[in-house]
PDB file of C-alpha atoms in Angstrom:
ATOM      1  CA  MET A   1      65.165 -16.476 -63.176  1.00  0.00           C
ATOM      2  CA  SER A   2      68.914 -17.259 -62.216  1.00  0.00           C
ATOM      3  CA  ILE A   3      69.828 -16.891 -58.341  1.00  0.00           C
ATOM      4  CA  SER A   4      71.844 -14.167 -59.644  1.00  0.00           C
ATOM      5  CA  GLU A   5      69.190 -11.793 -60.961  1.00  0.00           C
ATOM      6  CA  PHE A   6      66.737 -12.590 -58.377  1.00  0.00           C
ATOM      7  CA  ILE A   7      69.488 -10.992 -55.287  1.00  0.00           C
ATOM      8  CA  GLY A   8      70.428  -8.689 -58.170  1.00  0.00           C
ATOM      9  CA  LYS A   9      66.526  -7.023 -57.748  1.00  0.00           C
ATOM     10  CA  PHE A  10      67.634  -6.917 -54.030  1.00  0.00           C
ATOM     11  CA  LYS A  11      70.256  -3.952 -54.662  1.00  0.00           C
ATOM     12  CA  SER A  12      67.690  -1.715 -56.455  1.00  0.00           C
ATOM     13  CA  LYS A  13      67.146   1.529 -55.171  1.00  0.00           C
ATOM     14  CA  MET A  14      64.090   2.198 -56.304  1.00  0.00           C
ATOM     15  CA  LEU A  15      62.812  -1.181 -53.729  1.00  0.00           C
ATOM     16  CA  TRP A  16      63.864   0.603 -51.273  1.00  0.00           C
ATOM     17  CA  GLY A  17      62.857   3.426 -51.604  1.00  0.00           C
ATOM     18  CA  ASN A  18      59.071   1.927 -51.623  1.00  0.00           C
ATOM     19  CA  LEU A  19      59.957   0.013 -48.406  1.00  0.00           C
ATOM     20  CA  PHE A  20      61.222   2.805 -46.345  1.00  0.00           C
ATOM     21  CA  ALA A  21      58.023   5.062 -47.806  1.00  0.00           C
ATOM     22  CA  MET A  22      55.797   2.107 -46.808  1.00  0.00           C
ATOM     23  CA  ALA A  23      57.124   2.688 -43.373  1.00  0.00           C
ATOM     24  CA  LEU A  24      56.897   5.956 -42.938  1.00  0.00           C
ATOM     25  CA  VAL A  25      53.217   5.768 -43.833  1.00  0.00           C
ATOM     26  CA  ILE A  26      53.049   3.221 -41.197  1.00  0.00           C
ATOM     27  CA  VAL A  27      54.885   4.596 -38.243  1.00  0.00           C
ATOM     28  CA  GLY A  28      52.577   8.292 -39.781  1.00  0.00           C
ATOM     29  CA  LEU A  29      49.593   6.028 -39.140  1.00  0.00           C
ATOM     30  CA  ALA A  30      49.810   4.786 -35.574  1.00  0.00           C
ATOM     31  CA  VAL A  31      50.740   8.298 -34.551  1.00  0.00           C
ATOM     32  CA  GLY A  32      48.311   9.928 -36.003  1.00  0.00           C
ATOM     33  CA  PHE A  33      46.031   7.485 -34.351  1.00  0.00           C
ATOM     34  CA  ARG A  34      47.343   7.867 -30.672  1.00  0.00           C
ATOM     35  CA  PHE A  35      46.914  11.932 -30.814  1.00  0.00           C
ATOM     36  CA  ALA A  36      43.396  10.946 -31.900  1.00  0.00           C
ATOM     37  CA  VAL A  37      42.825   9.001 -29.198  1.00  0.00           C
ATOM     38  CA  ASP A  38      43.924  11.122 -26.712  1.00  0.00           C
ATOM     39  CA  ILE A  39      42.679  14.237 -28.147  1.00  0.00           C
ATOM     40  CA  TYR A  40      39.040  11.905 -28.440  1.00  0.00           C
ATOM     41  CA  THR A  41      39.104  10.587 -24.469  1.00  0.00           C
ATOM     42  CA  HIS A  42      40.703  13.380 -23.004  1.00  0.00           C
ATOM     43  CA  HIS A  43      43.722  11.453 -21.839  1.00  0.00           C
ATOM     44  CA  GLY A  44      45.591  13.779 -19.023  1.00  0.00           C
ATOM     45  CA  GLU A  45      42.559  15.833 -18.611  1.00  0.00           C
ATOM     46  CA  ALA A  46      40.705  15.128 -15.286  1.00  0.00           C
ATOM     47  CA  VAL A  47      37.295  17.153 -13.533  1.00  0.00           C
ATOM     48  CA  THR A  48      36.820  16.843  -9.801  1.00  0.00           C
ATOM     49  CA  ILE A  49      33.155  16.105  -8.923  1.00  0.00           C
ATOM     50  CA  PRO A  50      31.907  18.965  -6.798  1.00  0.00           C
ATOM     51  CA  ASN A  51      29.403  17.932  -3.694  1.00  0.00           C
ATOM     52  CA  LEU A  52      25.800  18.911  -4.801  1.00  0.00           C
ATOM     53  CA  THR A  53      23.984  17.637  -1.961  1.00  0.00           C
ATOM     54  CA  HIS A  54      21.411  19.580  -0.959  1.00  0.00           C
ATOM     55  CA  GLN A  55      21.392  22.042  -3.654  1.00  0.00           C
ATOM     56  CA  LYS A  56      18.415  22.843  -5.684  1.00  0.00           C
ATOM     57  CA  PHE A  57      18.647  21.362  -9.297  1.00  0.00           C
ATOM     58  CA  GLU A  58      19.133  24.159 -11.102  1.00  0.00           C
ATOM     59  CA  ASN A  59      22.044  25.392  -9.359  1.00  0.00           C
ATOM     60  CA  ALA A  60      23.795  22.142  -9.697  1.00  0.00           C
ATOM     61  CA  GLU A  61      23.026  21.953 -13.175  1.00  0.00           C
ATOM     62  CA  GLU A  62      24.787  25.730 -13.760  1.00  0.00           C
ATOM     63  CA  VAL A  63      27.820  24.258 -12.156  1.00  0.00           C
ATOM     64  CA  LEU A  64      28.405  20.776 -13.341  1.00  0.00           C
ATOM     65  CA  SER A  65      28.237  22.769 -17.144  1.00  0.00           C
ATOM     66  CA  GLN A  66      30.702  25.085 -16.437  1.00  0.00           C
ATOM     67  CA  LEU A  67      32.933  21.807 -15.837  1.00  0.00           C
ATOM     68  CA  GLY A  68      31.829  20.654 -18.796  1.00  0.00           C
ATOM     69  CA  LEU A  69      29.821  17.710 -17.302  1.00  0.00           C
ATOM     70  CA  ASN A  70      25.800  16.640 -17.627  1.00  0.00           C
ATOM     71  CA  ILE A  71      23.909  15.678 -15.229  1.00  0.00           C
ATOM     72  CA  VAL A  72      20.521  13.398 -14.979  1.00  0.00           C
ATOM     73  CA  VAL A  73      18.152  12.941 -12.332  1.00  0.00           C
ATOM     74  CA  SER A  74      17.991   8.749 -11.516  1.00  0.00           C
ATOM     75  CA  ASP A  75      15.386   8.633  -8.939  1.00  0.00           C
ATOM     76  CA  THR A  76      13.201  10.568  -6.257  1.00  0.00           C
ATOM     77  CA  GLY A  77      13.128  10.642  -2.572  1.00  0.00           C
ATOM     78  CA  TYR A  78      11.948  12.154   0.197  1.00  0.00           C
ATOM     79  CA  ILE A  79      13.270  14.019   3.235  1.00  0.00           C
ATOM     80  CA  LYS A  80      10.532  16.179   5.031  1.00  0.00           C
ATOM     81  CA  THR A  81      12.825  18.409   6.711  1.00  0.00           C
ATOM     82  CA  LEU A  82      14.344  18.986   3.626  1.00  0.00           C
ATOM     83  CA  PRO A  83      13.116  21.547   0.350  1.00  0.00           C
ATOM     84  CA  PRO A  84      11.308  20.116  -2.559  1.00  0.00           C
ATOM     85  CA  GLY A  85      13.996  19.658  -5.936  1.00  0.00           C
ATOM     86  CA  CYS A  86      16.915  19.587  -3.647  1.00  0.00           C
ATOM     87  CA  ILE A  87      19.713  16.729  -4.588  1.00  0.00           C
ATOM     88  CA  LEU A  88      19.731  13.631  -2.171  1.00  0.00           C
ATOM     89  CA  GLU A  89      22.454  11.937  -3.470  1.00  0.00           C
ATOM     90  CA  GLN A  90      24.525  11.779  -6.460  1.00  0.00           C
ATOM     91  CA  TYR A  91      27.006   9.573  -8.409  1.00  0.00           C
ATOM     92  CA  PRO A  92      29.964   9.781  -8.670  1.00  0.00           C
ATOM     93  CA  ALA A  93      30.631  10.580  -5.424  1.00  0.00           C
ATOM     94  CA  PRO A  94      32.167  14.369  -4.915  1.00  0.00           C
ATOM     95  CA  GLY A  95      35.573  14.453  -4.868  1.00  0.00           C
ATOM     96  CA  GLU A  96      36.114  11.603  -7.782  1.00  0.00           C
ATOM     97  CA  ARG A  97      37.919  13.253 -10.747  1.00  0.00           C
ATOM     98  CA  VAL A  98      36.188  12.355 -13.955  1.00  0.00           C
ATOM     99  CA  LYS A  99      36.863  13.020 -17.791  1.00  0.00           C
ATOM    100  CA  PRO A 100      34.783  15.916 -18.952  1.00  0.00           C
ATOM    101  CA  GLY A 101      31.474  15.222 -20.414  1.00  0.00           C
ATOM    102  CA  ARG A 102      30.614  12.500 -17.785  1.00  0.00           C
ATOM    103  CA  THR A 103      27.367  12.420 -16.599  1.00  0.00           C
ATOM    104  CA  VAL A 104      26.817  12.962 -12.875  1.00  0.00           C
ATOM    105  CA  PHE A 105      23.325  10.965 -11.929  1.00  0.00           C
ATOM    106  CA  VAL A 106      21.306  12.495  -8.762  1.00  0.00           C
ATOM    107  CA  THR A 107      18.532  11.854  -6.515  1.00  0.00           C
ATOM    108  CA  ILE A 108      16.235  14.615  -5.561  1.00  0.00           C
ATOM    109  CA  ASN A 109      13.941  15.345  -2.835  1.00  0.00           C
ATOM    110  CA  ALA A 110      10.272  15.021  -4.263  1.00  0.00           C
ATOM    111  CA  THR A 111       7.996  17.851  -4.719  1.00  0.00           C
ATOM    112  CA  GLN A 112       4.740  16.205  -3.367  1.00  0.00           C
ATOM    113  CA  THR A 113       4.668  13.787   0.252  1.00  0.00           C
ATOM    114  CA  PRO A 114       4.744  10.236  -1.146  1.00  0.00           C
ATOM    115  CA  THR A 115       1.586   8.436  -0.908  1.00  0.00           C
ATOM    116  CA  ILE A 116       1.302   4.487   0.388  1.00  0.00           C
ATOM    117  CA  SER A 117      -1.857   2.622  -0.620  1.00  0.00           C
ATOM    118  CA  LEU A 118      -3.601   1.011   3.011  1.00  0.00           C
ATOM    119  CA  PRO A 119      -3.650  -2.603   2.951  1.00  0.00           C
ATOM    120  CA  ASP A 120      -5.893  -5.032   4.023  1.00  0.00           C
ATOM    121  CA  VAL A 121      -5.743  -5.099   7.833  1.00  0.00           C
ATOM    122  CA  ILE A 122      -9.358  -3.865   8.976  1.00  0.00           C
ATOM    123  CA  ASP A 123     -11.230  -6.903  10.519  1.00  0.00           C
ATOM    124  CA  ASN A 124      -8.708  -8.953   8.855  1.00  0.00           C
ATOM    125  CA  CYS A 125      -5.946  -9.521  10.985  1.00  0.00           C
ATOM    126  CA  SER A 126      -4.855  -9.420  14.889  1.00  0.00           C
ATOM    127  CA  LEU A 127      -3.328  -6.136  16.371  1.00  0.00           C
ATOM    128  CA  ARG A 128       0.521  -7.570  16.114  1.00  0.00           C
ATOM    129  CA  GLU A 129      -0.096  -8.761  12.280  1.00  0.00           C
ATOM    130  CA  ALA A 130      -1.593  -5.397  11.098  1.00  0.00           C
ATOM    131  CA  MET A 131       1.127  -3.210  12.964  1.00  0.00           C
ATOM    132  CA  ALA A 132       4.087  -5.765  11.361  1.00  0.00           C
ATOM    133  CA  LYS A 133       2.221  -5.136   7.611  1.00  0.00           C
ATOM    134  CA  LEU A 134       2.064  -1.388   8.110  1.00  0.00           C
ATOM    135  CA  THR A 135       5.476  -0.754   9.412  1.00  0.00           C
ATOM    136  CA  ALA A 136       6.882  -2.758   6.932  1.00  0.00           C
ATOM    137  CA  ILE A 137       5.890  -1.013   4.161  1.00  0.00           C
ATOM    138  CA  GLY A 138       6.710   2.191   5.869  1.00  0.00           C
ATOM    139  CA  PHE A 139       3.969   3.550   7.960  1.00  0.00           C
ATOM    140  CA  LYS A 140       4.412   5.553  11.241  1.00  0.00           C
ATOM    141  CA  LEU A 141       2.009   4.198  14.231  1.00  0.00           C
ATOM    142  CA  ASN A 142       0.724   5.427  16.939  1.00  0.00           C
ATOM    143  CA  PRO A 143       0.032   3.748  20.313  1.00  0.00           C
ATOM    144  CA  PRO A 144      -3.479   1.152  19.809  1.00  0.00           C
ATOM    145  CA  GLN A 145      -6.741   2.725  20.573  1.00  0.00           C
ATOM    146  CA  PHE A 146      -8.928  -0.125  22.478  1.00  0.00           C
ATOM    147  CA  ILE A 147     -12.561  -0.451  21.981  1.00  0.00           C
ATOM    148  CA  PRO A 148     -15.238  -3.206  23.030  1.00  0.00           C
ATOM    149  CA  GLY A 149     -14.694  -5.849  20.988  1.00  0.00           C
ATOM    150  CA  GLU A 150     -13.031  -9.280  20.481  1.00  0.00           C
ATOM    151  CA  LYS A 151      -9.386  -9.156  21.786  1.00  0.00           C
ATOM    152  CA  ASP A 152      -6.566  -7.510  19.669  1.00  0.00           C
ATOM    153  CA  TRP A 153      -8.779  -7.662  16.890  1.00  0.00           C
ATOM    154  CA  VAL A 154      -8.488  -4.679  14.108  1.00  0.00           C
ATOM    155  CA  TYR A 155     -11.860  -3.035  13.723  1.00  0.00           C
ATOM    156  CA  GLY A 156     -10.911   0.222  12.225  1.00  0.00           C
ATOM    157  CA  ILE A 157      -7.876   2.770  11.410  1.00  0.00           C
ATOM    158  CA  ILE A 158      -7.983   6.589  12.181  1.00  0.00           C
ATOM    159  CA  VAL A 159      -5.705   8.966  10.447  1.00  0.00           C
ATOM    160  CA  ASN A 160      -5.990  12.691  11.256  1.00  0.00           C
ATOM    161  CA  GLY A 161      -9.117  11.879  13.419  1.00  0.00           C
ATOM    162  CA  LYS A 162     -10.602  10.330  10.241  1.00  0.00           C
ATOM    163  CA  HIS A 163     -11.074   6.964   9.883  1.00  0.00           C
ATOM    164  CA  VAL A 164      -9.537   5.003   6.150  1.00  0.00           C
ATOM    165  CA  VAL A 165     -10.497   2.177   4.490  1.00  0.00           C
ATOM    166  CA  TYR A 166      -8.562  -0.342   2.353  1.00  0.00           C
ATOM    167  CA  GLY A 167      -6.813   0.821  -0.823  1.00  0.00           C
ATOM    168  CA  ASP A 168      -6.920   4.586   0.809  1.00  0.00           C
ATOM    169  CA  ARG A 169      -3.792   6.586  -0.238  1.00  0.00           C
ATOM    170  CA  ILE A 170      -2.144   8.029   2.616  1.00  0.00           C
ATOM    171  CA  PRO A 171       0.953  10.196   2.922  1.00  0.00           C
ATOM    172  CA  VAL A 172       4.296   8.554   4.302  1.00  0.00           C
ATOM    173  CA  ASP A 173       5.005  10.849   6.918  1.00  0.00           C
ATOM    174  CA  ALA A 174       0.892  10.362   8.509  1.00  0.00           C
ATOM    175  CA  ARG A 175       0.758   8.338  11.909  1.00  0.00           C
ATOM    176  CA  LEU A 176      -1.883   6.134  11.872  1.00  0.00           C
ATOM    177  CA  THR A 177      -3.713   4.767  15.150  1.00  0.00           C
ATOM    178  CA  ILE A 178      -5.551   1.682  14.582  1.00  0.00           C
ATOM    179  CA  GLN A 179      -8.206   0.270  16.635  1.00  0.00           C
ATOM    180  CA  ALA A 180      -8.579  -3.028  18.134  1.00  0.00           C
ATOM    181  CA  GLY A 181     -10.615  -4.929  20.710  1.00  0.00           C
ATOM    182  CA  ASN A 182     -10.341  -5.122  24.468  1.00  0.00           C
ATOM    183  CA  GLY A 183     -11.665  -8.318  24.667  1.00  0.00           C
ATOM    184  CA  MET A 184     -14.847  -6.866  26.527  1.00  0.00           C
ATOM    185  CA  ARG A 185     -18.378  -6.989  24.991  1.00  0.00           C
ATOM    186  CA  SER A 186     -20.294  -3.526  24.112  1.00  0.00           C
ATOM    187  CA  ALA A 187     -23.584  -2.653  25.846  1.00  0.00           C
ATOM    188  CA  SER A 188     -25.000  -2.301  22.628  1.00  0.00           C
ATOM    189  CA  ASP A 189     -24.400  -6.067  22.016  1.00  0.00           C
ATOM    190  CA  SER A 190     -26.185  -7.436  24.872  1.00  0.00           C
ATOM    191  CA  VAL A 191     -29.004  -9.727  24.403  1.00  0.00           C
ATOM    192  CA  ASN A 192     -32.070  -9.696  26.437  1.00  0.00           C
ATOM    193  CA  TYR A 193     -33.946 -13.335  27.257  1.00  0.00           C
ATOM    194  CA  ILE A 194     -37.427 -13.103  27.409  1.00  0.00           C
ATOM    195  CA  ASP A 195     -38.956 -16.109  29.091  1.00  0.00           C
ATOM    196  CA  PRO A 196     -41.659 -17.671  26.343  1.00  0.00           C
ATOM    197  CA  THR A 197     -44.161 -18.654  29.475  1.00  0.00           C
ATOM    198  CA  PHE A 198     -44.323 -15.389  31.181  1.00  0.00           C
ATOM    199  CA  ASN A 199     -47.199 -13.276  30.210  1.00  0.00           C
ATOM    200  CA  THR A 200     -46.334  -9.259  30.255  1.00  0.00           C
ATOM    201  CA  ASN A 201     -50.037  -8.465  28.968  1.00  0.00           C
ATOM    202  CA  ASP A 202     -52.106  -6.967  32.280  1.00  0.00           C
ATOM    203  CA  ASP A 203     -55.711  -7.931  29.965  1.00  0.00           C
ATOM    204  CA  ASN A 204     -55.751 -11.223  30.885  1.00  0.00           C
ATOM    205  CA  SER A 205     -59.294 -11.767  29.071  1.00  0.00           C
ATOM    206  CA  GLU A 206     -58.299 -11.591  25.788  1.00  0.00           C
ATOM    207  CA  ASP A 207     -56.330 -14.772  26.161  1.00  0.00           C
ATOM    208  CA  VAL A 208     -59.048 -16.693  27.970  1.00  0.00           C
ATOM    209  CA  ASP A 209     -61.229 -18.353  25.475  1.00  0.00           C
ATOM    210  CA  GLU A 210     -65.260 -17.805  26.007  1.00  0.00           C
ATOM    211  CA  PHE A 211     -67.503 -20.685  25.657  1.00  0.00           C
ATOM    212  CA  GLU A 212     -71.004 -20.496  24.897  1.00  0.00           C
ATOM    213  CA  GLU A 213     -73.003 -23.057  27.075  1.00  0.00           C
ATOM    214  CA  VAL A 214     -75.440 -25.107  24.813  1.00  0.00           C
ATOM    215  CA  ASN A 215     -77.825 -27.129  26.120  1.00  0.00           C
ATOM    216  CA  THR A 216     -79.093 -30.640  24.606  1.00  0.00           C
ATOM    217  CA  PRO A 217     -82.621 -31.376  24.083  1.00  0.00           C
ATOM    218  CA  ASP A 218     -83.387 -33.867  26.954  1.00  0.00           C
ATOM    219  CA  GLN A 219     -81.251 -31.395  29.333  1.00  0.00           C
ATOM    220  CA  GLU A 220     -83.867 -28.403  28.001  1.00  0.00           C
ATOM    221  CA  ASP A 221     -86.735 -31.153  28.943  1.00  0.00           C
ATOM    222  CA  HIS A 222     -85.476 -31.841  32.275  1.00  0.00           C
ATOM    223  CA  SER A 223     -85.007 -27.959  33.183  1.00  0.00           C
ATOM    224  CA  GLN A 224     -88.477 -27.412  31.889  1.00  0.00           C
ATOM    225  CA  LYS A 225     -89.904 -29.752  34.025  1.00  0.00           C
ATOM    226  CA  LYS A 226     -88.301 -28.239  37.058  1.00  0.00           C
ATOM    227  CA  ASP A 227     -89.308 -25.051  36.552  1.00  0.00           C
ATOM    228  CA  GLU A 228     -93.399 -26.824  36.258  1.00  0.00           C
ATOM    229  CA  PRO A 229     -94.878 -27.307  39.564  1.00  0.00           C
ATOM    230  CA  ASP A 230     -95.310 -30.954  40.886  1.00  0.00           C
ATOM    231  CA  LYS A 231     -98.655 -32.482  40.242  1.00  0.00           C
ATOM    232  CA  ASP A 232    -100.371 -34.810  42.261  1.00  0.00           C
ATOM    233  CA  PRO A 233    -101.127 -37.877  40.382  1.00  0.00           C
ATOM    234  CA  PHE A 234    -104.303 -38.832  42.227  1.00  0.00           C
ATOM    235  CA  THR A 235    -105.857 -35.594  41.525  1.00  0.00           C
ATOM    236  CA  PRO A 236    -109.106 -35.969  39.745  1.00  0.00           C
ATOM    237  CA  VAL A 237    -110.071 -34.301  37.000  1.00  0.00           C
ATOM    238  CA  GLU A 238    -112.744 -31.974  35.862  1.00  0.00           C
TER     239      GLU A 238
END
């Protein structure tokens, strides 16, 4: 192919028509893709998140549904003064603008009082250690009750007038009373000393060994001779 023939092909109307058609297709695809993305992502549309705090979960779900939003419970908490099932926290926060279809995550108030397992503090640590452990996991404490025993040693824990033991599940809003030693010995722990040399038995005759006097043959002959009258050795025999 000569150079003149090659240059002549660029003067073909069919070639330029095909190139122009291809350009139109590319532009159309780009514009269509942009509009499709805007429709899919709700470009330009926004919904303001309402304040759901302290509302019942059912009411909040209905409100968000009307705005085109979803709601999901992500966690539970507990506030004694609020009704069970009400919303404590939400994310996104109230007032934020989001696109329709967005999910709002909420924390609701527990329907039952949460409980905590009692740690091993009874007869296992001092008063100060027990108070630190119990308050660290969320328990509320009354002033300690002191009883006879080793000073500041934990002997028991009372909840609502009853003794509890290690592993018991206790409501978080219950108040615990720690029983600790006051450093004084109880009267029941006193020891009575008995002198082993002191005899408390009034009947001393039982403790005395009775011995029977036994005479030897020589002693018997000697006693018999004492009992017989003395004979005169010079008395004639008839």
